[in-house]
Amino acid sequence: MPSASDTLRSEIARRRTFGIVSHPDAGKTTLTEKLLLFGGAIQLAGSVKARKAARHATSDWMAMEKERGISVTTSVMKFRYNGYEVNLLDTPGHQDFSEDTYRVLTAVDSALLVIDAAKGVEAQTKKLMEVCRMRKTPIITFINKLDREALPPLDLMADIEAHLGIECAPLTWPVGMGSSFKGAYDIRNGELRLFSPTHGGKVQEAQVVIRGLDDAQLDVHLGDQAEDLRADMELLGAAGTPFDPQRYLAGEQTPVFFGSAVNNFGVRELLDTFVNLAPAPRPRPALTATGETRLVQPDEAEFSGVVFKIQANMDKAHRDRIAFMRICSGSFTRGMKLRHHRSGKDMAVSNATMFMAQDRSGVEEACAGDIIGIPNHGTIKIGDTFTEKTLLKFTGIPSFAPEHFRRVRLRNPLKAKQLQKGLEQLAEEGAVQLFRPLVNNDYILGAVGLLQFDVIVSRLAEEYSVDASYESIGVAAARWVVSNDRRQFEDFKDYYNQDLALDAEGALAYLAPNPWKLESAEERYPHVEFRVTREIG
Ligand code: G4P
């Protein structure tokens, strides 16, 4: 009989926890849906799409609020494929793009990058890839929409290499594009899969017809394009980058697939390669009781986990929240007593939620790599660590510098206390940040996505009975500032006093009125660090 530690190890080895990095409209929702179809988690295409349509039909927060129950359950989609347990973490993209989107990427072991073949690398992709690069996250790339007119494949790869700073190693290669799109050649095994549009929702396999470039069938099916393919392969053989699994795992190289998500084309190969290549749960750094950093291995027997996202519950009457926790080591069973390190208190976790693709279900058991949701009344914050006993504090779940700023205006001055409480509590959920300038009593909100400002005003009214609005403010960027050079730091603080503020956790930030001021401050004070992220807690 296998020992408990062998069982744990093999359970963890089956886990693949990942997120999708893309710009809106590149095809993330479509691909997600196809992955869930292949994983048998949904039977028909349309359900993920329907949710998205409902969510984006209006930017009205109240309408989104009604949707929130659904989006909570779909923040994590779990499905099985070929014996693997796949956890797909949603990276909210359109109007709901926020700091959460960045932070989700700190809870995954790898990512899929989806690029629209007609557009190449776009703005949001660049931002999200910065987080991946910071963490050396292994990335597999899917270049989507080859059934439409697209940029030449070599240009697309050059674009990815130039803008995302990652080497591309194609594993498949497209034959034609748009109306002349014939299929994709699998560079690893020499199989050519012919393309046929299948807009329906069912899982449909592209037929394999040809093996090897010398197969005479190649010319029969591809006509003139057969020679083009041979020439491309020769070129890639001579000048292309061969795939290297070690470089992929180090986040230095991305294997590239070409396909069409809406047509189910290239998705099966992508998923097969993903489960085989992508890393199982990886070790994570944590601070020990003595202040040293150590890597916590996923197969350590003791349970540990870290909270990376807080979501307000739909049920306003209860005003509770769900803390999303990534399990970092060991396993979890229902009712288990966990130590909450920030408060030092033990909690019996009997009501944790595991997220399946379609519905939320109570968790009986989960292990490293899985995500569980813990309902609470605001006691749990982003960055909190839980273990069975041992004192630990996971690092690497940061705050990200916001990109948009507003000054909050209170319509009824008698509600100042409620405003403060509301803003502090809402900021704790992590989608916006609250700054208090050193020189006045303003409340400045910073966010990564603009919709968050509407959400906050609406929730202040609903949950705290506070009538607030916004004024624009001359702030273009925020950077957390630290320095070991005391004299220079004091000098900096004197000079920029007007533009300094404390965030909700009391950390000092420089709110730059424009990018040039930020640049000149960085030049003027070389011993002051201007950080775009800050470790929470
Ligand atoms: P997102 O989540 O990244 O924002 O993108 P989403 O999947 O919603 O896809 C954006 C649009 O691109 C959708 O069209 C979708 O059908 C289309 N699309 C996705 N994959 C492919 C593909 O391989 N080829 C082509 N030609 N189109 C693709 P839409 O018009 O916005 O929605 P719908 O009416 O098609 O549902």
Coordinates of C-alpha atoms and ligand atoms in Angstrom, one line a residue:
M1 CA 0.0 0.0 0.0
P2 CA 1.4 3.4 -0.8
S3 CA 2.3 5.6 2.2
A4 CA 0.5 8.8 2.9
S5 CA 3.4 10.8 1.6
D6 CA 3.5 8.8 -1.6
T7 CA -0.2 9.4 -2.1
L8 CA 0.3 13.1 -1.5
R9 CA 3.2 13.3 -3.9
S10 CA 1.3 11.6 -6.7
E11 CA -1.8 13.8 -6.1
I12 CA 0.4 16.9 -6.3
A13 CA 2.2 15.7 -9.4
R14 CA -1.3 15.5 -11.2
R15 CA -2.1 19.2 -10.5
R16 CA -1.7 21.9 -13.1
T17 CA -2.6 25.4 -11.9
F18 CA -2.5 28.1 -14.5
G19 CA -4.0 31.3 -15.8
I20 CA -4.6 32.8 -19.3
V21 CA -2.7 36.0 -20.3
S22 CA -4.3 37.9 -23.1
H23 CA -5.6 41.2 -24.4
P24 CA -9.4 41.6 -24.5
D25 CA -10.9 39.9 -27.6
A26 CA -7.9 37.7 -28.4
G27 CA -10.0 34.7 -27.6
K28 CA -9.5 33.9 -23.9
T29 CA -13.1 33.1 -23.2
T30 CA -13.4 31.0 -26.3
L31 CA -10.3 29.0 -25.5
T32 CA -11.4 28.6 -21.9
E33 CA -14.6 27.2 -23.1
K34 CA -12.9 24.7 -25.4
L35 CA -10.6 23.6 -22.7
L36 CA -13.6 23.0 -20.4
L37 CA -15.2 21.0 -23.2
F38 CA -12.2 18.8 -23.7
G39 CA -12.0 18.4 -20.0
G40 CA -15.7 17.3 -20.0
A41 CA -16.5 20.0 -17.4
I42 CA -19.1 21.5 -19.8
Q43 CA -21.0 19.6 -22.5
L44 CA -21.8 22.5 -24.8
A45 CA -20.1 25.6 -25.8
G46 CA -21.9 28.8 -24.7
S47 CA -22.0 28.7 -21.0
V48 CA -18.8 30.6 -20.3
K49 CA -19.6 32.9 -23.2
A50 CA -23.1 33.6 -21.8
R51 CA -21.6 34.6 -18.5
K52 CA -19.2 37.0 -20.3
A53 CA -22.0 38.5 -22.4
A54 CA -24.1 39.1 -19.3
R55 CA -21.1 40.6 -17.5
H56 CA -20.2 43.0 -20.3
A57 CA -23.7 43.9 -21.6
T58 CA -23.5 46.9 -19.3
S59 CA -20.9 48.6 -17.3
D60 CA -23.5 49.3 -14.7
W61 CA -22.3 48.0 -11.4
M62 CA -25.7 47.0 -10.1
A63 CA -26.1 44.7 -13.0
M64 CA -22.7 43.3 -12.4
E65 CA -23.6 42.8 -8.8
K66 CA -26.3 40.4 -9.8
E67 CA -23.7 38.5 -11.8
R68 CA -21.3 38.4 -8.9
G69 CA -22.5 35.1 -7.6
I70 CA -21.7 33.5 -10.8
S71 CA -18.3 35.2 -11.2
V72 CA -17.3 34.0 -7.7
T73 CA -17.8 30.4 -8.7
T74 CA -16.0 30.9 -12.0
S75 CA -13.0 32.6 -10.6
V76 CA -11.5 29.2 -10.4
M77 CA -12.4 26.5 -12.9
K78 CA -11.3 23.0 -12.1
F79 CA -11.5 20.1 -14.5
R80 CA -9.9 16.7 -15.2
Y81 CA -8.0 15.8 -18.3
N82 CA -6.0 12.7 -19.1
G83 CA -5.6 11.9 -15.4
Y84 CA -4.6 15.5 -14.6
E85 CA -6.4 17.8 -12.2
V86 CA -6.4 21.2 -13.9
N87 CA -7.1 24.4 -12.0
L88 CA -7.7 27.4 -14.4
L89 CA -7.7 30.7 -12.5
D90 CA -9.7 33.4 -14.2
T91 CA -7.7 36.6 -15.0
P92 CA -10.5 39.2 -15.3
G93 CA -9.9 41.1 -18.5
H94 CA -12.3 43.7 -19.9
Q95 CA -13.7 46.4 -17.7
D96 CA -13.1 44.2 -14.6
F97 CA -9.4 44.3 -15.2
S98 CA -7.9 45.2 -11.8
E99 CA -5.0 44.5 -9.4
D100 CA -6.7 41.1 -8.9
T101 CA -5.8 40.2 -12.4
Y102 CA -2.1 40.8 -11.7
R103 CA -2.3 39.0 -8.4
V104 CA -4.0 35.9 -9.8
L105 CA -0.8 35.4 -11.8
T106 CA 1.2 35.1 -8.5
A107 CA -0.9 32.1 -7.5
V108 CA -0.4 30.0 -10.7
D109 CA 2.5 27.7 -11.6
S110 CA 2.3 28.5 -15.4
A111 CA 0.3 30.5 -17.9
L112 CA -1.1 30.3 -21.4
L113 CA -0.6 33.3 -23.6
V114 CA -3.2 33.9 -26.2
I115 CA -2.4 36.3 -29.0
D116 CA -4.7 37.4 -31.8
A117 CA -2.8 36.6 -35.0
A118 CA -4.1 39.7 -36.7
K119 CA -3.0 42.0 -33.9
G120 CA 0.2 40.6 -32.4
V121 CA 1.2 41.7 -28.9
E122 CA -1.2 44.2 -27.4
A123 CA -1.1 46.5 -24.3
Q124 CA -2.8 44.4 -21.7
T125 CA -0.6 41.4 -22.6
K126 CA 2.5 43.4 -22.1
K127 CA 1.4 44.4 -18.6
L128 CA 0.4 40.9 -17.6
M129 CA 3.6 39.4 -19.0
E130 CA 5.6 41.7 -16.8
V131 CA 4.2 39.9 -13.8
C132 CA 5.0 36.6 -15.4
R133 CA 8.6 37.6 -16.2
M134 CA 9.1 38.9 -12.6
R135 CA 8.2 35.4 -11.4
K136 CA 9.8 33.5 -14.3
T137 CA 6.5 31.8 -15.0
P138 CA 6.6 29.2 -17.7
I139 CA 4.4 30.3 -20.6
I140 CA 2.9 28.4 -23.5
T141 CA 1.7 30.6 -26.4
F142 CA -1.4 30.0 -28.5
I143 CA -1.6 32.2 -31.6
N144 CA -5.3 32.4 -32.3
K145 CA -7.6 33.2 -35.2
L146 CA -5.5 31.8 -38.1
D147 CA -8.8 31.3 -39.9
R148 CA -8.7 35.1 -40.4
E149 CA -6.2 37.3 -42.3
A150 CA -3.2 37.4 -40.0
L151 CA 0.3 38.7 -39.7
P152 CA 3.0 36.4 -41.1
P153 CA 3.9 33.8 -38.4
L154 CA 7.6 34.9 -38.4
D155 CA 6.6 38.5 -37.7
L156 CA 4.3 37.4 -34.9
M157 CA 7.1 35.5 -33.2
A158 CA 9.5 38.4 -33.7
D159 CA 6.8 40.7 -32.2
I160 CA 6.5 38.4 -29.1
E161 CA 10.3 38.2 -28.7
A162 CA 10.7 41.9 -29.0
H163 CA 7.9 43.0 -26.8
L164 CA 7.7 40.3 -24.3
G165 CA 11.3 39.5 -24.0
I166 CA 10.8 35.8 -24.4
E167 CA 12.3 33.4 -27.0
C168 CA 9.7 31.7 -29.2
A169 CA 10.0 28.0 -30.2
P170 CA 7.2 27.0 -32.6
L171 CA 5.8 23.5 -32.0
T172 CA 3.3 23.7 -34.8
W173 CA 3.4 25.8 -38.0
P174 CA 0.4 27.2 -39.9
V175 CA -0.2 26.5 -43.6
G176 CA -1.7 29.7 -45.0
M177 CA -4.1 31.9 -43.1
G178 CA -7.6 33.4 -43.5
S179 CA -9.3 32.0 -46.6
S180 CA -6.2 30.0 -47.5
F181 CA -5.7 28.5 -44.1
K182 CA -5.2 24.8 -44.7
G183 CA -4.0 23.5 -41.3
A184 CA -1.1 23.2 -39.0
Y185 CA 2.1 21.1 -39.3
D186 CA 3.3 19.5 -36.0
I187 CA 7.0 20.1 -36.0
R188 CA 7.6 17.5 -33.4
N189 CA 6.1 14.5 -35.1
G190 CA 5.7 15.6 -38.7
E191 CA 1.9 15.3 -38.8
L192 CA -0.2 17.8 -40.8
R193 CA -3.7 18.4 -39.5
L194 CA -6.0 19.7 -42.0
F195 CA -8.3 22.6 -41.0
S196 CA -12.0 22.5 -41.4
P197 CA -14.2 25.1 -39.8
T198 CA -16.3 23.7 -37.0
H199 CA -18.1 26.6 -35.4
G200 CA -20.4 24.3 -33.5
G201 CA -19.9 23.7 -29.8
K202 CA -19.0 20.0 -29.8
V203 CA -15.6 18.6 -29.4
Q204 CA -14.4 17.8 -32.9
E205 CA -11.1 16.5 -34.0
A206 CA -9.2 17.7 -36.9
Q207 CA -8.3 14.8 -39.2
V208 CA -4.7 13.8 -39.4
V209 CA -3.9 13.1 -43.0
I210 CA -0.2 13.4 -43.7
R211 CA 2.9 12.3 -42.0
G212 CA 6.2 13.9 -43.0
L213 CA 7.1 16.5 -45.5
D214 CA 8.0 14.0 -48.2
D215 CA 4.5 12.4 -48.2
A216 CA 3.1 12.9 -51.7
Q217 CA -0.3 13.5 -50.1
L218 CA 1.1 16.8 -49.0
D219 CA 1.0 18.2 -52.5
V220 CA -2.4 16.7 -53.2
H221 CA -3.9 18.5 -50.2
L222 CA -1.9 21.7 -50.2
G223 CA -1.1 22.3 -53.8
D224 CA 1.4 25.2 -54.1
Q225 CA 1.3 25.7 -50.4
A226 CA 3.1 22.4 -49.9
E227 CA 6.3 23.9 -51.2
D228 CA 5.8 27.0 -49.0
L229 CA 5.6 24.7 -46.0
R230 CA 8.7 22.8 -47.0
A231 CA 10.5 26.1 -47.4
D232 CA 9.3 27.4 -44.0
M233 CA 10.4 24.2 -42.3
E234 CA 13.8 24.4 -43.9
L235 CA 14.1 28.0 -42.8
L236 CA 13.1 27.1 -39.2
G237 CA 15.4 24.1 -39.2
A238 CA 18.3 26.4 -40.1
A239 CA 17.5 29.6 -38.2
G240 CA 14.6 28.8 -35.8
T241 CA 14.9 28.2 -32.1
P242 CA 14.6 24.5 -31.2
F243 CA 12.3 23.8 -28.3
D244 CA 14.1 23.3 -25.0
P245 CA 11.9 22.2 -22.0
Q246 CA 14.4 23.5 -19.5
R247 CA 14.3 27.0 -21.0
Y248 CA 10.5 26.8 -21.0
L249 CA 10.4 25.9 -17.3
A250 CA 12.9 28.7 -16.6
G251 CA 10.5 31.2 -18.2
E252 CA 13.0 32.0 -20.9
Q253 CA 11.4 30.3 -23.9
T254 CA 7.8 29.8 -24.9
P255 CA 6.6 27.0 -27.1
V256 CA 4.2 28.4 -29.7
F257 CA 1.0 26.8 -31.2
F258 CA -1.0 28.2 -34.1
G259 CA -4.7 27.5 -34.2
S260 CA -8.3 28.8 -34.1
A261 CA -10.0 28.4 -30.8
V262 CA -13.5 29.0 -32.1
N263 CA -13.0 26.2 -34.6
N264 CA -11.5 23.8 -32.0
F265 CA -8.4 23.8 -34.2
G266 CA -5.1 23.3 -32.4
V267 CA -6.7 23.2 -29.0
R268 CA -6.3 19.5 -28.4
E269 CA -2.6 19.6 -29.1
L270 CA -2.3 22.7 -26.9
L271 CA -4.0 21.0 -24.0
D272 CA -2.0 17.7 -24.4
T273 CA 1.2 19.6 -24.5
F274 CA 0.2 21.8 -21.6
V275 CA -0.6 18.9 -19.2
N276 CA 2.6 17.1 -20.1
L277 CA 5.0 20.1 -20.1
A278 CA 3.6 22.6 -17.6
P279 CA 5.0 22.3 -14.1
A280 CA 3.2 20.7 -11.2
P281 CA 2.9 22.9 -8.1
R282 CA 6.2 24.5 -7.5
P283 CA 7.9 25.4 -4.2
R284 CA 7.2 28.9 -2.8
P285 CA 9.3 31.2 -0.8
A286 CA 8.3 32.0 2.8
L287 CA 9.7 33.8 5.8
T288 CA 10.3 31.5 8.8
A289 CA 9.8 32.5 12.5
T290 CA 13.5 33.5 12.6
G291 CA 13.1 35.8 9.6
E292 CA 15.0 33.6 7.1
T293 CA 13.6 32.8 3.7
R294 CA 13.0 29.2 2.8
L295 CA 11.4 27.4 -0.1
V296 CA 8.3 25.5 1.1
Q297 CA 8.0 22.3 -0.9
P298 CA 4.5 21.3 -2.1
D299 CA 5.0 17.7 -0.8
E300 CA 5.8 18.7 2.8
A301 CA 3.4 17.0 5.1
E302 CA 2.2 20.0 6.9
F303 CA -0.5 22.1 5.3
S304 CA 0.2 25.6 4.3
G305 CA -1.5 28.1 2.1
V306 CA -1.6 31.8 1.1
V307 CA -4.5 34.1 0.3
F308 CA -4.2 35.9 -3.0
K309 CA -7.7 37.3 -3.5
I310 CA -10.7 38.5 -1.5
Q311 CA -14.1 38.7 -3.0
A312 CA -17.1 40.3 -1.4
N313 CA -20.0 37.9 -1.1
M314 CA -23.1 38.4 -3.0
D315 CA -25.3 38.2 0.0
K316 CA -25.2 41.8 1.3
A317 CA -27.2 40.9 4.4
H318 CA -24.2 38.9 5.6
R319 CA -21.5 41.2 4.3
D320 CA -19.1 38.3 4.4
R321 CA -16.2 37.7 2.0
I322 CA -14.6 34.8 0.4
A323 CA -10.8 34.5 0.8
F324 CA -9.2 32.6 -2.1
M325 CA -6.3 30.5 -0.8
R326 CA -3.7 28.8 -2.9
I327 CA -2.6 25.6 -1.1
C328 CA 1.2 25.7 -1.1
S329 CA 2.0 22.4 0.7
G330 CA 0.4 19.3 2.2
S331 CA -3.3 18.6 2.0
F332 CA -6.5 19.9 3.4
T333 CA -9.5 18.1 4.7
R334 CA -12.8 19.5 5.7
G335 CA -13.0 20.7 9.3
M336 CA -9.2 21.0 9.6
K337 CA -7.9 23.5 12.2
L338 CA -5.7 26.1 10.6
R339 CA -3.6 28.7 12.2
H340 CA -4.1 32.2 10.8
H341 CA -0.7 33.8 11.2
R342 CA -1.5 37.5 11.2
S343 CA -4.0 37.1 14.1
G344 CA -2.3 34.1 15.7
K345 CA -5.7 32.4 16.0
D346 CA -6.7 28.9 15.1
M347 CA -9.8 28.5 12.9
A348 CA -11.7 25.3 12.2
V349 CA -12.4 25.5 8.5
S350 CA -15.6 23.5 7.9
N351 CA -17.1 25.6 5.2
A352 CA -14.4 25.9 2.6
T353 CA -15.4 25.9 -1.0
M354 CA -13.8 24.1 -3.9
F355 CA -14.4 25.5 -7.3
M356 CA -15.6 23.2 -10.0
A357 CA -16.3 24.5 -13.5
Q358 CA -20.0 24.6 -13.2
D359 CA -20.8 24.9 -9.5
R360 CA -19.3 25.6 -6.2
S361 CA -19.0 22.5 -4.0
G362 CA -18.0 22.0 -0.4
V363 CA -14.4 20.8 -0.1
E364 CA -13.8 17.4 1.4
E365 CA -10.1 17.2 0.4
A366 CA -7.7 19.3 -1.6
C367 CA -3.9 19.4 -1.8
A368 CA -1.0 21.7 -2.9
G369 CA -1.8 23.4 -6.1
D370 CA -5.6 23.5 -5.4
I371 CA -7.5 26.7 -4.6
I372 CA -10.0 26.8 -1.8
G373 CA -12.4 29.5 -0.8
I374 CA -12.9 30.4 2.9
P375 CA -15.9 32.5 3.9
N376 CA -15.1 35.0 6.6
H377 CA -16.2 38.4 7.9
G378 CA -13.2 40.5 7.0
T379 CA -10.7 38.7 9.3
I380 CA -8.7 37.3 6.4
K381 CA -6.7 39.7 4.2
I382 CA -4.7 39.3 1.0
G383 CA -1.3 37.9 1.7
D384 CA -2.3 36.0 4.9
T385 CA -0.6 32.7 5.5
F386 CA -2.3 29.7 7.0
T387 CA -0.5 26.5 8.3
E388 CA -1.4 23.8 10.8
K389 CA 1.1 25.1 13.3
T390 CA 4.5 26.2 12.1
L391 CA 5.1 29.9 11.9
L392 CA 5.5 31.0 8.3
K393 CA 4.8 34.0 6.1
F394 CA 4.6 33.4 2.3
T395 CA 6.1 36.2 0.2
G396 CA 5.4 37.0 -3.4
I397 CA 1.8 38.1 -3.1
P398 CA 2.4 41.8 -3.7
S399 CA 0.4 45.0 -4.2
F400 CA 0.8 46.5 -7.7
A401 CA 1.2 50.2 -8.3
P402 CA -2.2 51.6 -9.5
E403 CA -2.4 53.4 -12.8
H404 CA -5.5 55.6 -12.4
F405 CA -6.2 58.0 -9.5
R406 CA -9.2 59.8 -8.1
R407 CA -9.8 62.0 -5.1
V408 CA -12.9 61.0 -3.2
R409 CA -15.4 63.7 -2.4
L410 CA -17.9 63.2 0.4
R411 CA -21.3 64.8 -0.2
N412 CA -22.4 64.7 3.5
P413 CA -19.5 65.8 5.8
L414 CA -21.2 64.1 8.8
K415 CA -20.5 60.7 7.2
A416 CA -16.7 61.1 7.4
K417 CA -16.2 58.2 9.8
Q418 CA -18.3 55.8 7.7
L419 CA -16.4 56.9 4.6
Q420 CA -13.1 56.1 6.2
K421 CA -14.3 52.8 7.4
G422 CA -15.9 51.9 4.0
L423 CA -12.8 52.9 2.1
E424 CA -10.5 51.0 4.4
Q425 CA -12.5 47.9 4.2
L426 CA -13.0 48.0 0.5
A427 CA -9.3 48.6 -0.1
E428 CA -8.6 45.5 1.9
E429 CA -10.3 43.5 -0.7
G430 CA -7.4 44.6 -2.9
A431 CA -9.1 45.8 -6.1
V432 CA -8.3 49.5 -5.3
Q433 CA -5.7 51.2 -3.1
L434 CA -6.3 53.9 -0.6
F435 CA -3.7 56.7 -0.2
R436 CA -3.6 59.4 2.5
P437 CA -1.4 62.4 1.6
L438 CA 1.0 63.5 4.2
V439 CA 0.0 67.2 3.8
N440 CA -3.8 67.0 3.9
N441 CA -6.8 64.8 4.8
D442 CA -7.7 63.8 1.2
Y443 CA -8.6 60.2 0.3
I444 CA -7.0 59.2 -2.9
L445 CA -8.0 56.0 -4.6
G446 CA -5.7 54.3 -7.0
A447 CA -6.8 51.5 -9.3
V448 CA -5.4 49.4 -12.2
G449 CA -8.8 49.3 -14.0
L450 CA -11.2 52.2 -14.2
L451 CA -14.4 50.2 -13.5
Q452 CA -13.2 49.8 -9.9
F453 CA -14.0 53.4 -9.2
D454 CA -17.7 52.9 -10.1
V455 CA -17.7 49.8 -8.0
I456 CA -16.4 51.6 -5.0
V457 CA -18.9 54.5 -5.1
S458 CA -21.8 52.1 -5.6
R459 CA -20.7 49.8 -2.8
L460 CA -20.1 52.8 -0.5
A461 CA -23.7 53.8 -1.0
E462 CA -25.1 50.3 -0.7
E463 CA -23.0 48.9 2.1
Y464 CA -22.0 52.0 4.1
S465 CA -24.8 54.5 3.3
V466 CA -22.2 57.0 2.1
D467 CA -22.8 59.3 -0.8
A468 CA -19.5 59.9 -2.4
S469 CA -18.2 61.0 -5.8
Y470 CA -14.9 61.6 -7.4
E471 CA -12.7 64.5 -8.5
S472 CA -9.9 64.1 -10.9
I473 CA -6.5 64.6 -9.5
G474 CA -3.1 65.3 -11.0
V475 CA -1.4 62.0 -10.2
A476 CA 0.0 59.9 -13.0
A477 CA 1.8 57.1 -11.2
A478 CA 2.4 55.8 -7.7
R479 CA 5.7 54.2 -6.5
W480 CA 6.4 52.8 -3.1
V481 CA 9.6 54.4 -1.8
V482 CA 12.3 52.8 0.4
S483 CA 16.0 53.5 1.0
N484 CA 18.9 52.4 3.1
D485 CA 20.5 55.8 2.7
R486 CA 19.0 57.7 5.6
R487 CA 20.3 61.1 4.6
Q488 CA 19.3 60.9 1.0
F489 CA 15.9 59.5 2.0
E490 CA 15.2 62.4 4.5
D491 CA 16.3 64.8 1.8
F492 CA 13.9 63.2 -0.7
K493 CA 11.0 63.3 1.8
D494 CA 11.6 67.0 2.4
Y495 CA 11.8 67.8 -1.3
Y496 CA 8.7 65.8 -2.3
N497 CA 6.7 66.2 0.8
Q498 CA 3.7 67.5 -1.2
D499 CA 3.5 64.4 -3.3
L500 CA 4.0 61.8 -0.6
A501 CA 1.2 59.6 0.8
L502 CA 0.7 56.6 3.0
D503 CA -1.2 53.6 1.7
A504 CA -3.7 51.6 3.7
E505 CA -0.9 49.6 5.4
G506 CA 1.1 52.7 6.3
A507 CA 3.7 52.3 3.6
L508 CA 5.1 55.5 2.1
A509 CA 4.4 56.2 -1.6
Y510 CA 5.4 58.9 -4.0
L511 CA 2.4 60.0 -6.1
A512 CA 4.0 61.4 -9.2
P513 CA 2.1 64.2 -11.0
N514 CA 3.5 63.1 -14.4
P515 CA 6.0 60.5 -15.8
W516 CA 8.7 63.1 -16.2
K517 CA 8.6 64.1 -12.5
L518 CA 8.9 60.5 -11.7
E519 CA 11.9 60.1 -13.9
S520 CA 13.6 63.2 -12.6
A521 CA 13.0 62.0 -9.0
E522 CA 14.6 58.7 -9.8
E523 CA 17.6 60.5 -11.3
R524 CA 17.9 63.0 -8.5
Y525 CA 17.7 60.3 -5.8
P526 CA 19.6 57.2 -7.0
H527 CA 19.7 55.7 -3.5
V528 CA 15.9 55.8 -3.2
E529 CA 14.1 52.8 -4.7
F530 CA 10.9 53.5 -6.5
R531 CA 9.0 50.2 -6.5
V532 CA 6.1 49.2 -8.6
T533 CA 5.1 46.4 -6.3
R534 CA 5.0 46.1 -2.5
E535 CA 5.0 42.9 -0.4
I536 CA 1.7 42.9 1.6
G537 CA 1.8 42.5 5.3
Ligands
G4P1 P1 -11.7 37.4 -24.9 O1 -12.3 36.5 -23.9 O2 -10.2 37.3 -25.0 O3 -12.1 38.8 -24.8 O4 -12.2 36.9 -26.4 P2 -13.4 36.0 -26.8 O5 -13.1 34.6 -26.6 O6 -14.7 36.5 -26.3 O7 -13.3 36.2 -28.4 C1 -13.4 37.5 -28.9 C2 -14.1 37.4 -30.3 O8 -13.2 36.6 -31.1 C3 -15.4 36.6 -30.3 O9 -16.2 37.2 -31.3 C4 -14.9 35.2 -30.7 O10 -16.0 34.4 -31.3 C5 -13.9 35.5 -31.7 N1 -12.9 34.4 -31.8 C6 -12.3 33.6 -30.9 N2 -11.5 32.7 -31.4 C7 -11.6 32.9 -32.7 C8 -11.0 32.2 -33.9 O11 -10.2 31.3 -33.8 N3 -11.3 32.7 -35.1 C9 -12.2 33.7 -35.3 N4 -12.4 34.1 -36.5 N5 -12.8 34.4 -34.2 C10 -12.5 34.0 -33.0 P3 -17.4 38.1 -31.0 O12 -17.9 38.5 -32.3 O13 -17.0 39.1 -30.0 O14 -18.4 37.1 -30.3 P4 -19.3 36.0 -30.9 O15 -20.4 36.7 -31.4 O16 -18.5 35.3 -31.9 O17 -19.6 35.2 -29.7

